[in-house]
Short mmCIF file of C-alpha atoms in Angstrom, two decimals:
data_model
loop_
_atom_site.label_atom_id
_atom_site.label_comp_id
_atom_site.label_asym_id
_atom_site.label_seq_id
_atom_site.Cartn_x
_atom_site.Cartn_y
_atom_site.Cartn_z
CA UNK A 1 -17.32 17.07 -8.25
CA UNK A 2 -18.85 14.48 -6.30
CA UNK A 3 -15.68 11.59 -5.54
CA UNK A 4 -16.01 8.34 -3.54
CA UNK A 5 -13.04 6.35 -2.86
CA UNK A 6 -13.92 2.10 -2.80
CA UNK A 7 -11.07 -0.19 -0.91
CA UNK A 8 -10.54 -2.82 0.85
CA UNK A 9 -8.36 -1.10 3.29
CA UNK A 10 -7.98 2.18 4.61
CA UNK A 11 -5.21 3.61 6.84
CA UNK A 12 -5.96 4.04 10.10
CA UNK A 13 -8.96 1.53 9.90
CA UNK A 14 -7.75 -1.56 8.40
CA UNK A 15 -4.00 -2.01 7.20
CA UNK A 16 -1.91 -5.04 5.44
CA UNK A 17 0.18 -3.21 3.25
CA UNK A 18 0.41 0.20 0.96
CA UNK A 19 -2.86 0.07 0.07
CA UNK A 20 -4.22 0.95 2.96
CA UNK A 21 -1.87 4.13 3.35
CA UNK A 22 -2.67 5.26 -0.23
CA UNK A 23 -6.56 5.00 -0.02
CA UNK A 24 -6.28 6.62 3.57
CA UNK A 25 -3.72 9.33 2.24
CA UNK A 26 -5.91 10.83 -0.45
CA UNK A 27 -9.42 10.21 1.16
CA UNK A 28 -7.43 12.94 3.72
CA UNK A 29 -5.65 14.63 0.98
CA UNK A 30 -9.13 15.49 -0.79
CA UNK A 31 -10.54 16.33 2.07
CA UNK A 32 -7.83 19.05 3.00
CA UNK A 33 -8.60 20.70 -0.55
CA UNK A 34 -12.54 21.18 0.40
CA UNK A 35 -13.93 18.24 -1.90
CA UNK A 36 -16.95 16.31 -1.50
CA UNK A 37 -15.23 13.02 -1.02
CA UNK A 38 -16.35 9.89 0.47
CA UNK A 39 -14.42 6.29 1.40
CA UNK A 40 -16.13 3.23 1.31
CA UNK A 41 -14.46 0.32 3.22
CA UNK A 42 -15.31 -3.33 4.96
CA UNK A 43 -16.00 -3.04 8.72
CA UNK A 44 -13.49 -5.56 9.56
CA UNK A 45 -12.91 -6.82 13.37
CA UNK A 46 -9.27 -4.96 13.80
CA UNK A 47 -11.41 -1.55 12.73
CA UNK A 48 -14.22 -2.38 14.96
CA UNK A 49 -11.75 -3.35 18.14
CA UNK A 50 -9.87 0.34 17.12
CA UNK A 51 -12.88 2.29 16.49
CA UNK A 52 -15.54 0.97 17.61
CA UNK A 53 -16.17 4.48 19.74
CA UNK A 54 -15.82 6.33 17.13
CA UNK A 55 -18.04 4.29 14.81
CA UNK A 56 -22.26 4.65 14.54
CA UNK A 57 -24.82 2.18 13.00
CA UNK A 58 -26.55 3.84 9.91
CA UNK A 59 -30.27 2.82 10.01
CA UNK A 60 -29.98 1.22 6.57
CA UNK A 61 -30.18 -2.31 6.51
CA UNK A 62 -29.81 -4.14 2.88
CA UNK A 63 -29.67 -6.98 1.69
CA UNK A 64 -26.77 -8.22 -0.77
CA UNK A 65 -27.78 -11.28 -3.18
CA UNK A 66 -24.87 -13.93 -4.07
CA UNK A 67 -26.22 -16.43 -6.20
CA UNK A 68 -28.91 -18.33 -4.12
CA UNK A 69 -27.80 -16.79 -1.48
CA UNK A 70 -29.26 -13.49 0.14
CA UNK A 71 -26.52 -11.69 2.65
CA UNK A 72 -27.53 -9.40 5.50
CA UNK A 73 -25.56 -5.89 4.80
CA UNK A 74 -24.75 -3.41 7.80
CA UNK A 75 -24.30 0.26 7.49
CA UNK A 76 -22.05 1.75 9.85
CA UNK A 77 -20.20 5.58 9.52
CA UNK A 78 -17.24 7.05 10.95
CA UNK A 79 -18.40 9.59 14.05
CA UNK A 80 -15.26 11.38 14.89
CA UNK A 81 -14.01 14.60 13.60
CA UNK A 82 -12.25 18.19 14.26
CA UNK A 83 -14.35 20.46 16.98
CA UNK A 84 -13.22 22.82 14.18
CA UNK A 85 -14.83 21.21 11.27
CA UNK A 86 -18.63 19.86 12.42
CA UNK A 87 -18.97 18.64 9.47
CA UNK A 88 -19.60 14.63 8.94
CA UNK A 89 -16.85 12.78 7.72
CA UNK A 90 -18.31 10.97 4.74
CA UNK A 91 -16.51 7.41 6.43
CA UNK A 92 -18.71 4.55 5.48
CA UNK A 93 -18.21 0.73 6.74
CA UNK A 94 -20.03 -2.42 5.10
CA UNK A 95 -20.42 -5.16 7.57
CA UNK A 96 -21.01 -8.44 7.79
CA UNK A 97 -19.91 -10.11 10.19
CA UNK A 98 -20.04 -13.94 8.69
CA UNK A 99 -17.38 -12.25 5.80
CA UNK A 100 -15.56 -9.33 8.20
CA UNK A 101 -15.51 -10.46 11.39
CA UNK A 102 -11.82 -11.91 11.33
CA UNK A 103 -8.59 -12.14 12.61
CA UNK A 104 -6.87 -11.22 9.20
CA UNK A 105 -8.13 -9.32 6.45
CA UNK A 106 -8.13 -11.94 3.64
CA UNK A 107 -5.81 -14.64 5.22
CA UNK A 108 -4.78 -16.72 7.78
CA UNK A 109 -1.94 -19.27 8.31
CA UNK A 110 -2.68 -22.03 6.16
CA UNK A 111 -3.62 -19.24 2.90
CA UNK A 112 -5.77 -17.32 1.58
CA UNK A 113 -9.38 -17.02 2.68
CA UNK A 114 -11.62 -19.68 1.21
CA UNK A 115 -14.57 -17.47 0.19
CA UNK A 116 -12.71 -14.21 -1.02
CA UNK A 117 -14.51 -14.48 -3.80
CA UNK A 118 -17.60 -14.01 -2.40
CA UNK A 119 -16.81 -11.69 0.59
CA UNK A 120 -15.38 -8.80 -2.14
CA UNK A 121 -18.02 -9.31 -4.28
CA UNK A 122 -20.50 -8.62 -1.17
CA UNK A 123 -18.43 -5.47 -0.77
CA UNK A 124 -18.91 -4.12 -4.06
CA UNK A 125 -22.49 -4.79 -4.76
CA UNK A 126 -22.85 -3.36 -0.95
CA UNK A 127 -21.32 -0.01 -1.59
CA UNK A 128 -22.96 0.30 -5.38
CA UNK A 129 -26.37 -0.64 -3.63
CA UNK A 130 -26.02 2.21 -0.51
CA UNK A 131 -25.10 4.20 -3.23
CA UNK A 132 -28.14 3.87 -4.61
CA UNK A 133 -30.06 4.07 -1.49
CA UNK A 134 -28.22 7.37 -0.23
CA UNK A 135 -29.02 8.73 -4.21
CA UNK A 136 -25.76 10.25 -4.13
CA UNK A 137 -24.89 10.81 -7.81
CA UNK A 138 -21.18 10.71 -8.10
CA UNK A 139 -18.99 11.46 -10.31
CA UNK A 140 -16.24 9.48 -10.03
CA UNK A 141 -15.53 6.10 -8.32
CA UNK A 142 -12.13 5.66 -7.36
CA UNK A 143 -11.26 1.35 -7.38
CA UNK A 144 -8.20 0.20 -5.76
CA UNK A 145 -7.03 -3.59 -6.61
CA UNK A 146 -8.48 -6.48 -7.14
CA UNK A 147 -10.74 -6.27 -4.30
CA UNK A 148 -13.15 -3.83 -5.98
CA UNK A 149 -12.15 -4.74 -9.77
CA UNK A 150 -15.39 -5.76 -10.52
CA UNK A 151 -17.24 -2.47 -9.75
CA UNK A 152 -16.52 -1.33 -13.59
CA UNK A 153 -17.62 -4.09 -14.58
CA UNK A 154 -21.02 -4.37 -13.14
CA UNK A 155 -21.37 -0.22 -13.72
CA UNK A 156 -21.30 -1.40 -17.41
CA UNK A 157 -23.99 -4.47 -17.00
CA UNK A 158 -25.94 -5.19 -13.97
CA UNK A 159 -26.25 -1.33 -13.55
CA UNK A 160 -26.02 0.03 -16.65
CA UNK A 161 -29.14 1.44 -17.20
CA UNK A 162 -29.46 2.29 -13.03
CA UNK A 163 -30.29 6.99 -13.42
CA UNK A 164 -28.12 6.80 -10.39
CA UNK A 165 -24.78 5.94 -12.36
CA UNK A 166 -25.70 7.30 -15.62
CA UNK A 167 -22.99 9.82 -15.51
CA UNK A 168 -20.52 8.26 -13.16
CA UNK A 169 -17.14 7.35 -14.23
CA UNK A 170 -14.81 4.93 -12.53
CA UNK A 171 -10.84 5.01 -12.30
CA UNK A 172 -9.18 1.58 -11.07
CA UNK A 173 -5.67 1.37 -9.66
CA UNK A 174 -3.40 -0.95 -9.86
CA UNK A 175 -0.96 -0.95 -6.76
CA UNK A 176 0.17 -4.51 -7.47
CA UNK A 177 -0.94 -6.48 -10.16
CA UNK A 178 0.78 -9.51 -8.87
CA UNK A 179 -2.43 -10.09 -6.98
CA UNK A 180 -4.94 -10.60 -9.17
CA UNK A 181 -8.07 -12.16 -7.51
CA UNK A 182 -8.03 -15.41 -9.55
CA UNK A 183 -11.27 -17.52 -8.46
CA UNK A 184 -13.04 -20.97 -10.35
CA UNK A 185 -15.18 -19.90 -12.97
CA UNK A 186 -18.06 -21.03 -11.08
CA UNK A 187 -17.67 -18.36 -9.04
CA UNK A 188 -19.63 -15.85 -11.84
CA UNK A 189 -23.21 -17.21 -10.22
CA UNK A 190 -22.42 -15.53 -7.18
CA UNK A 191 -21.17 -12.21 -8.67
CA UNK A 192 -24.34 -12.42 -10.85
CA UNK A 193 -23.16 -12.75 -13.81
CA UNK A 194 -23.36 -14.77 -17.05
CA UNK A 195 -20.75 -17.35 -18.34
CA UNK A 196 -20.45 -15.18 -22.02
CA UNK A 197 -17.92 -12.90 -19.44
CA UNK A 198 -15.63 -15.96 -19.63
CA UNK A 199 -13.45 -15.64 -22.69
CA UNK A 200 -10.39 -13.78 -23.16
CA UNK A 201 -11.91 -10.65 -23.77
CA UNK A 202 -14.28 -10.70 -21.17
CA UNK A 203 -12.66 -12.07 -17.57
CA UNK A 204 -11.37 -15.01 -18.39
CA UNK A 205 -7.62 -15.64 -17.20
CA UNK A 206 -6.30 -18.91 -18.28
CA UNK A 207 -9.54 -21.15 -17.21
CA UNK A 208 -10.19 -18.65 -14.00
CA UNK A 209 -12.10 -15.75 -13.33
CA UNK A 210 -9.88 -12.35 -12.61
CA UNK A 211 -11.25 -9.94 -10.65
CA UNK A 212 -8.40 -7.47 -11.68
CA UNK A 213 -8.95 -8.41 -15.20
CA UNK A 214 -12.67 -7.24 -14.59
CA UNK A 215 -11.37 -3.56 -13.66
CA UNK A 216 -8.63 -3.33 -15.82
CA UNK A 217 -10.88 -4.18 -19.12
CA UNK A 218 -14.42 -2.33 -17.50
CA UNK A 219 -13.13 1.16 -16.48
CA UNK A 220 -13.13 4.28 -18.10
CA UNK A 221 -9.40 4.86 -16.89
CA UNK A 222 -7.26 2.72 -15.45
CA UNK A 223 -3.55 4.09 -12.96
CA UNK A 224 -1.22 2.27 -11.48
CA UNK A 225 1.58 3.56 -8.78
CA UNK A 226 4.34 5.23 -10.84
CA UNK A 227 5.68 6.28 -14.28
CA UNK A 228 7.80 3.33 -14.71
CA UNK A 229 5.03 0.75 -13.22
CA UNK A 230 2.97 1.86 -15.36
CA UNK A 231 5.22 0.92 -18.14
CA UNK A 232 6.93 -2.12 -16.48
CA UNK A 233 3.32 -4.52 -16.69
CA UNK A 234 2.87 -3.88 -20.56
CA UNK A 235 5.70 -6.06 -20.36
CA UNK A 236 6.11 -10.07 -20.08
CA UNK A 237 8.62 -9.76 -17.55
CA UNK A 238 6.30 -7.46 -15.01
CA UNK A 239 2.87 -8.03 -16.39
CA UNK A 240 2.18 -11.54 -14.89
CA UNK A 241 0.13 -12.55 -17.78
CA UNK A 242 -2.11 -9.75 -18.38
CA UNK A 243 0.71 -7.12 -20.56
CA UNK A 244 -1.56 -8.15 -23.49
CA UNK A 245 -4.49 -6.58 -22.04
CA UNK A 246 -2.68 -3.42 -20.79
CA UNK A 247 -1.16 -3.08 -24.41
CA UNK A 248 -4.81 -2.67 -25.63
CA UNK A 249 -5.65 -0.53 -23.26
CA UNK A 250 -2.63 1.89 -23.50
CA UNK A 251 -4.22 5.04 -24.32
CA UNK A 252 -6.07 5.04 -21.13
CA UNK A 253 -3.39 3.79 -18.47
CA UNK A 254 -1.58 6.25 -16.41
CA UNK A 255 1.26 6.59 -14.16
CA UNK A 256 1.12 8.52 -11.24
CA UNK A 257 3.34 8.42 -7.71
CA UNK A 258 2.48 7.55 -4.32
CA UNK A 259 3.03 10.32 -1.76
CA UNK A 260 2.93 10.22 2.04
CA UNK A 261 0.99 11.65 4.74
CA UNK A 262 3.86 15.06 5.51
CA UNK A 263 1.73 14.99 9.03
CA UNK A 264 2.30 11.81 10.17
CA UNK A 265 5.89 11.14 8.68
CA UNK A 266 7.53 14.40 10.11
CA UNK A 267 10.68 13.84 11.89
CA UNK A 268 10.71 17.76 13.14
CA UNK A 269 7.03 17.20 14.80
CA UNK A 270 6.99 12.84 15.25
CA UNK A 271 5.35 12.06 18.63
CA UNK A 272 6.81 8.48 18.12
CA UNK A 273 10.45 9.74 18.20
CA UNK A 274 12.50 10.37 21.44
CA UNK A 275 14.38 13.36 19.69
CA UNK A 276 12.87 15.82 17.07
CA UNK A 277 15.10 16.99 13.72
CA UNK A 278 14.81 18.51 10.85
CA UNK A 279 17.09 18.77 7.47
CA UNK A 280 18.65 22.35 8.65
CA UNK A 281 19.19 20.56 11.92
CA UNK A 282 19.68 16.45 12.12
CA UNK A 283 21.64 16.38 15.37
CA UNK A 284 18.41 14.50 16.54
CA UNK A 285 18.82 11.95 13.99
CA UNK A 286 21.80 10.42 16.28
CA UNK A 287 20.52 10.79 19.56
CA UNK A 288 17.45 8.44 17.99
CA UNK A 289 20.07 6.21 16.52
CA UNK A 290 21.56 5.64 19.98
CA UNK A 291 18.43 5.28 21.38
CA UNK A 292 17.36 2.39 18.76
CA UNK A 293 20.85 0.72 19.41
CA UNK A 294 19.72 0.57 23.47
CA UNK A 295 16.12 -0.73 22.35
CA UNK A 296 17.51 -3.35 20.02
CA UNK A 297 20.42 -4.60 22.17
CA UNK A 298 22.72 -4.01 19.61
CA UNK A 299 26.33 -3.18 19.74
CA UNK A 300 26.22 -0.04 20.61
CA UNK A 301 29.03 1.61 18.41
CA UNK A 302 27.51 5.06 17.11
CA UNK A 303 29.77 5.45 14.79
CA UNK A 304 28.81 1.92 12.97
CA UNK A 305 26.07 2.58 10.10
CA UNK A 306 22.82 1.11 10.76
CA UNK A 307 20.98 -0.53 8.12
CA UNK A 308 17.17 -0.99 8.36
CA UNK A 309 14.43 -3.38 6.58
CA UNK A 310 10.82 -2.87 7.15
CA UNK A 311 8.26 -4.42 5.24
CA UNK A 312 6.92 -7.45 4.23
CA UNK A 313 8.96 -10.73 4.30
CA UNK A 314 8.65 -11.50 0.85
CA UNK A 315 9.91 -12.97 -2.70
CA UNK A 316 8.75 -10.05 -4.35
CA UNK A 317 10.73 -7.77 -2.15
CA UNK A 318 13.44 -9.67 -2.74
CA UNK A 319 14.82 -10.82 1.00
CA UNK A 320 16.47 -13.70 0.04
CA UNK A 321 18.83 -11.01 -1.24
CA UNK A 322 19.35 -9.34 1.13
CA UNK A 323 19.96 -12.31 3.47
CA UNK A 324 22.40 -13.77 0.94
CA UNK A 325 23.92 -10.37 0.87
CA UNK A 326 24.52 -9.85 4.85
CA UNK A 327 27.71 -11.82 4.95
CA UNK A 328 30.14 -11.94 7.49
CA UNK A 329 32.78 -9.24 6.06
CA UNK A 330 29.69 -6.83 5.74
CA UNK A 331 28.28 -7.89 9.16
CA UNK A 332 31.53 -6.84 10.97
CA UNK A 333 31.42 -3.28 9.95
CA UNK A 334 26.97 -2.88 9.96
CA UNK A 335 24.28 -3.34 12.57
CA UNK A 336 20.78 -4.56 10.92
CA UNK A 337 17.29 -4.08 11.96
CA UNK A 338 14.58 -5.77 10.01
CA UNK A 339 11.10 -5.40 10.63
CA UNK A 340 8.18 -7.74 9.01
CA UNK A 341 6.12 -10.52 8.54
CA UNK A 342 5.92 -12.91 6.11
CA UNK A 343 7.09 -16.19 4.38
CA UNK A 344 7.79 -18.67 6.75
CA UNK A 345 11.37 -19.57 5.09
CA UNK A 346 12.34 -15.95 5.67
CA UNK A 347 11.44 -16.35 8.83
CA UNK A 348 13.70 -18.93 9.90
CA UNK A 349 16.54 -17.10 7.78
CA UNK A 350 16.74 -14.48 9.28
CA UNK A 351 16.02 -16.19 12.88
CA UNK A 352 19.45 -17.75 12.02
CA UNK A 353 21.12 -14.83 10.99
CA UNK A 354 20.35 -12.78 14.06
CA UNK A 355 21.34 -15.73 16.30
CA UNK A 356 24.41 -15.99 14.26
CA UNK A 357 25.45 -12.52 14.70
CA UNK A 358 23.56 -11.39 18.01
CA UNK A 359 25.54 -7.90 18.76
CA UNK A 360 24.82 -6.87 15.22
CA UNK A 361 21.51 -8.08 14.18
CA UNK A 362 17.67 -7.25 15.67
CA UNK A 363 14.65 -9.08 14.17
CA UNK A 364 11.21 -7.44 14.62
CA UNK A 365 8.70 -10.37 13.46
CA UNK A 366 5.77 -8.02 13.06
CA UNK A 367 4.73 -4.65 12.93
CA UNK A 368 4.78 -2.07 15.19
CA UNK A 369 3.93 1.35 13.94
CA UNK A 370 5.35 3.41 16.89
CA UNK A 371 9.00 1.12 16.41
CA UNK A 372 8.79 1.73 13.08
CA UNK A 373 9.13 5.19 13.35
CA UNK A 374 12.02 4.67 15.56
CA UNK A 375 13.37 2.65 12.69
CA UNK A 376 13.36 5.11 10.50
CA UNK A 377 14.35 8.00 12.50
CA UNK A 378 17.40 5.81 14.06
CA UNK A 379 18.51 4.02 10.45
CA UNK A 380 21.65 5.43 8.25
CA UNK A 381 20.41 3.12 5.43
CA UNK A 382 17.23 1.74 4.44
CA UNK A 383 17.45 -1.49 2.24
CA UNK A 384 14.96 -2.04 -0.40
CA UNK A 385 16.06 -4.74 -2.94
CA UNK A 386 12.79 -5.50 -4.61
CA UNK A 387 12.49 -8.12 -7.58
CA UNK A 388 9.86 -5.43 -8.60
CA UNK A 389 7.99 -2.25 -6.52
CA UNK A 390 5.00 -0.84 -7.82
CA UNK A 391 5.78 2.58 -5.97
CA UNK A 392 6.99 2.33 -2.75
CA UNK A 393 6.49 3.95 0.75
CA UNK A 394 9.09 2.77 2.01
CA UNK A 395 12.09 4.78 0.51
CA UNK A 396 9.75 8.16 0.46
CA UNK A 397 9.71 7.85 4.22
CA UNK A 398 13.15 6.68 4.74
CA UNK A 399 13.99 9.66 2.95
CA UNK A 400 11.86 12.06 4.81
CA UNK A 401 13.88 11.38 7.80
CA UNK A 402 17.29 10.77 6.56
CA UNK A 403 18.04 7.15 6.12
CA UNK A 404 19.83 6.86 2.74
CA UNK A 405 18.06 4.08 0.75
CA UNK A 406 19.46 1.10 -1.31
CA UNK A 407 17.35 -0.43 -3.80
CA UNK A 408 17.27 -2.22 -6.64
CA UNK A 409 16.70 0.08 -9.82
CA UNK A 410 12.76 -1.24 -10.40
CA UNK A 411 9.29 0.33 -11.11
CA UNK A 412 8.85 3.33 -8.12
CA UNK A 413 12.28 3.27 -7.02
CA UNK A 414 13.89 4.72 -9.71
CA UNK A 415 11.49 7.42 -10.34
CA UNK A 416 12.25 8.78 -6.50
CA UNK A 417 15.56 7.74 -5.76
CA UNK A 418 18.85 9.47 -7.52
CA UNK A 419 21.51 7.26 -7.61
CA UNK A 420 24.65 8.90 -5.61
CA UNK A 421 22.72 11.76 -4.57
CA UNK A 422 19.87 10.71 -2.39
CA UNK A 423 20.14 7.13 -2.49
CA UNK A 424 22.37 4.00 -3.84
CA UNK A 425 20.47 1.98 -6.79
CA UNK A 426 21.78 -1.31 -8.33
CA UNK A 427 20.67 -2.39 -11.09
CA UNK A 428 21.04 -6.65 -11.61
CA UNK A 429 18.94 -8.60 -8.77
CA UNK A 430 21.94 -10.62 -7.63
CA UNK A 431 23.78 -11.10 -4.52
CA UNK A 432 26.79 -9.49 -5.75
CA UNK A 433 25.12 -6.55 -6.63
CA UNK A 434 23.89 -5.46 -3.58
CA UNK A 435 26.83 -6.36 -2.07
CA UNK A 436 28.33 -3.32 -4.27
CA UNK A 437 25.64 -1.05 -3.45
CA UNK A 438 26.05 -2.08 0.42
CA UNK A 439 30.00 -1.52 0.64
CA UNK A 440 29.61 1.51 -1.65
CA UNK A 441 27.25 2.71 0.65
CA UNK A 442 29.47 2.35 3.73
CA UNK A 443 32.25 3.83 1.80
CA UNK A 444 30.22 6.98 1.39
CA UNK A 445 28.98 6.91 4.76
CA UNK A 446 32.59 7.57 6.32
CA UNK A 447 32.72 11.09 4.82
CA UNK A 448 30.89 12.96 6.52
CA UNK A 449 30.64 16.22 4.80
CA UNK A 450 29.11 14.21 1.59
CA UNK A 451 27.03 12.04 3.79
CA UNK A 452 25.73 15.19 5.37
CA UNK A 453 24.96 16.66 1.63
CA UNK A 454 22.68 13.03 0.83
CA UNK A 455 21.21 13.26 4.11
CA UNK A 456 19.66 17.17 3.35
CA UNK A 457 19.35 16.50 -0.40
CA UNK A 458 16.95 13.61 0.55
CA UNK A 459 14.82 15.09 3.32
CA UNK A 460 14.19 18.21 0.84
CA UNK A 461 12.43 15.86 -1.69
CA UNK A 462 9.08 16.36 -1.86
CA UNK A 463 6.70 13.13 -1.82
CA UNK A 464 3.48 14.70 -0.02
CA UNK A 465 -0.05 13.53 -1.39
CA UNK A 466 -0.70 17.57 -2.80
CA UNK A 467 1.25 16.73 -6.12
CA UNK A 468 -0.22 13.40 -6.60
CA UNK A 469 -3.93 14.24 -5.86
CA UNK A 470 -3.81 17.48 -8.12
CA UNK A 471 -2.98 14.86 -10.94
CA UNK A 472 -5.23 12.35 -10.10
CA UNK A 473 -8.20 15.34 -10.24
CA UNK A 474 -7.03 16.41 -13.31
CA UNK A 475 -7.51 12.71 -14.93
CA UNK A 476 -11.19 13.00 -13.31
CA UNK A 477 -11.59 15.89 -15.39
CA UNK A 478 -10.75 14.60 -18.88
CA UNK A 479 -12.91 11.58 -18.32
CA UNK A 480 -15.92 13.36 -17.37
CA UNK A 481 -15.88 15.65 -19.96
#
């Protein structure tokens, strides 16, 4: 089975969010299992500043048309790989420098990109056109998010009668449908396409054209992040406007979890730690607490628990909760370290509240993947009070090294977490409510034989990428049958 993976980010080369480690995480995964598996991702500046050793021009030059408008396309391939495997690795970039060459990936301060309309719709008429070039008949192309949602669709028109794709199949995933790729219907010149697409069976969302529509209506299957995602947007509450079109679809959508890379988020092997543990032996875990304490200029109390945030700075991950929630009475027996980037508002919030409470409070405004390791190595809780989480990452690795996890009972986090035995889970998104989850948390954390029990039970779960591939392949199967 021939399998190419299509995103617009890819951990190591490119990273905003999840995404990026999913896409990376089974590329690898498939890899490890011996399949002929190939990614397919922009050549963005950040990958080219990285990689750039490591990365070779393809002599394959094409040339993409938008509308009027005819775009120069760039080949490039990923070099680098084992002295035990000589192999390729089947890594390929699409550049373009007018729509890649960046300092952000499909933002900057004052919003989204302009012309992210046209810049994804490049990519995916890029990577169906090398396709065609390389005559590489696949079987399956894997979509992930908006970014590539139109790739069904134009499998199913502009190339449906291409010998190339006559027997491919495509799966698109939904990792957050929250961000839906809404552009002005006179954006469906550029992707090539006809206005009869715009109508509510076709693209159309409420006047606009959706590129997440486009893959959720065009493929042959469509996944999304976890069981109870997956059930979550057939609903008004979590659907954002398009549960009607999952309803119709039903038969065809699938749940299945996240995992993480067991290589890279091992606290018994972590190069990025000071002090190496495992869950038959977490003495470690509190010589890298003490050690994050001295980093963060915190007080440095060992015996305090230390709670941990790291992600994006968000409404959807609900951190005007957990600001509202850090009150004085729970400051005075906590230390806090939050790491992200985001909403300016939050920002300033939580600016304040670390100025507020200096000896107890360390704000990380960014990302640093070598102090986030730290983080999670050095944490006794992990806070995750999301209005809604597709999957999460977040918890899986907080678990993997110990840190007990608090979240709000929503979408990935209650299929991974069990409430009282590897993690706290509340259910109403209010203040008080993970106030309760915080102080019962803290209560639990002062007996030690119990806390001990959590701390094993949680590092014994078992989140790698083998599980989650395996299923994944076995949905391949049924649709190209």
């Amino acid at each position: 089975m021939k399998i190419s993976i299509i995103a617009s980010e890819a951990f190591p080369f490119s990273k905003t969010g999840g995404l990026a480690d999913v896409t990376g995480s089974l590329f690898r995964e498939y890899q490890k299992m011996g399949l002929d598996v190939f990614l397919f991702t922009p050549l963005y500046r950040e990958t080219l500043q990285n990689f750039g050793d490591e990365i070779e021009k393809v002599p394959i030059e094409l040339y993409i048309t938008l509308g009027k408008d005819t775009k120069p396309c760039r080949i490039y391939r990923y070099i680098k790989h084992k002295p035990s495997s000589p192999k390729p690795v089947n890594i390929f970039f699409i550049g373009n420098d007018e729509f890649f060459d960046r300092p952000e990936l499909y933002e900057d301060q004052s919003g989204p990109y302009g012309d992210n309309a046209s810049r994804f719709a490049f990519f995916c008429k890029s990577v169906l056109e090398l396709i065609r070039v390389m005559d590489i008949k696949f079987d399956i192309l894997h979509c992930n998010d908006w970014q590539t949602g139109i790739i069904p669709l134009y499998l199913k028109t502009l190339y449906g009668d291409d010998e190339i794709f006559k027997n491919t199949r495509t799966v698109f995933t939904i990792h957050n449908i929250a961000y839906q790729g809404l552009f002005p219907p006179e954006i469906l010149e550029i992707v090539g396409l006809g206005r009869e697409f715009l109508n509510p069976e076709g693209i159309e969302f409420y006047g606009n054209v959706s590129y997440l529509k486009a893959g959720i209506v065009w493929a042959d299957m469509i996944t999304t992040v976890s069981n109870s995602y997956a059930r979550e947007i057939m609903t008004p509450e979590f659907g954002f406007g398009l549960e009607g079109v999952l309803q119709k679809r039903v038969g065809s959508l699938y749940g299945i979890p996240n995992g993480i890379d067991y290589k890279e988020w091992n606290p018994a092997s972590d190069p990025h730690i000071p002090f190496k543990y495992s869950k038959t032996g977490f003495s470690g875990k509190r010589e890298c607490k003490n050690e994050l304490l001295k980093r963060c200029s915190l007080n440095n109390d060992i015996n305090k628990p230390l709670i941990s945030f790291i992600g994006r700075l968000s409404y959807q991950k609900g951190v005007d909760l957990l600001i509202a929630s850090l009150t004085e009475s729970i400051m005075r027996e906590v230390n806090v370290v939050i790491i992200g980037k985001g909403q300016e508002q939050y920002q300033r919030l939580l600016s304040y509240l670390q100025g507020r409470f200096p000896d107890n409070v360390f704000l990380y405004n960014g990302f640093d993947e070598v102090f986030a390791h730290l983080t999670y190595a050095g944490s006794d809780l992990f806070l995750m009070p999301s209005r809604y989480e597709p999957c999460g990452i977040g918890q899986m690795i907080a678990m993997r090294y110990g840190a007990i996890t608090i979240a709000r009972k929503t979408g990935g986090l209650s299929d991974t977490i069990e409430d009282g035995k590897t993690g706290f889970l509340f259910e109403e998104f209010s203040k008080d409510a993970l106030t309760i989850a915080i102080k019962i948390a803290i209560s639990t954390y002062r007996f030690k034989k119990l806390w001990h029990e959590m701390i094993k039970e949680s590092m014994g779960r078992d989140f790698s990428w083998k599980k989650s591939a395996q299923k994944y392949l076995g949905l391949y199967s049924d649709i190209c049958q």
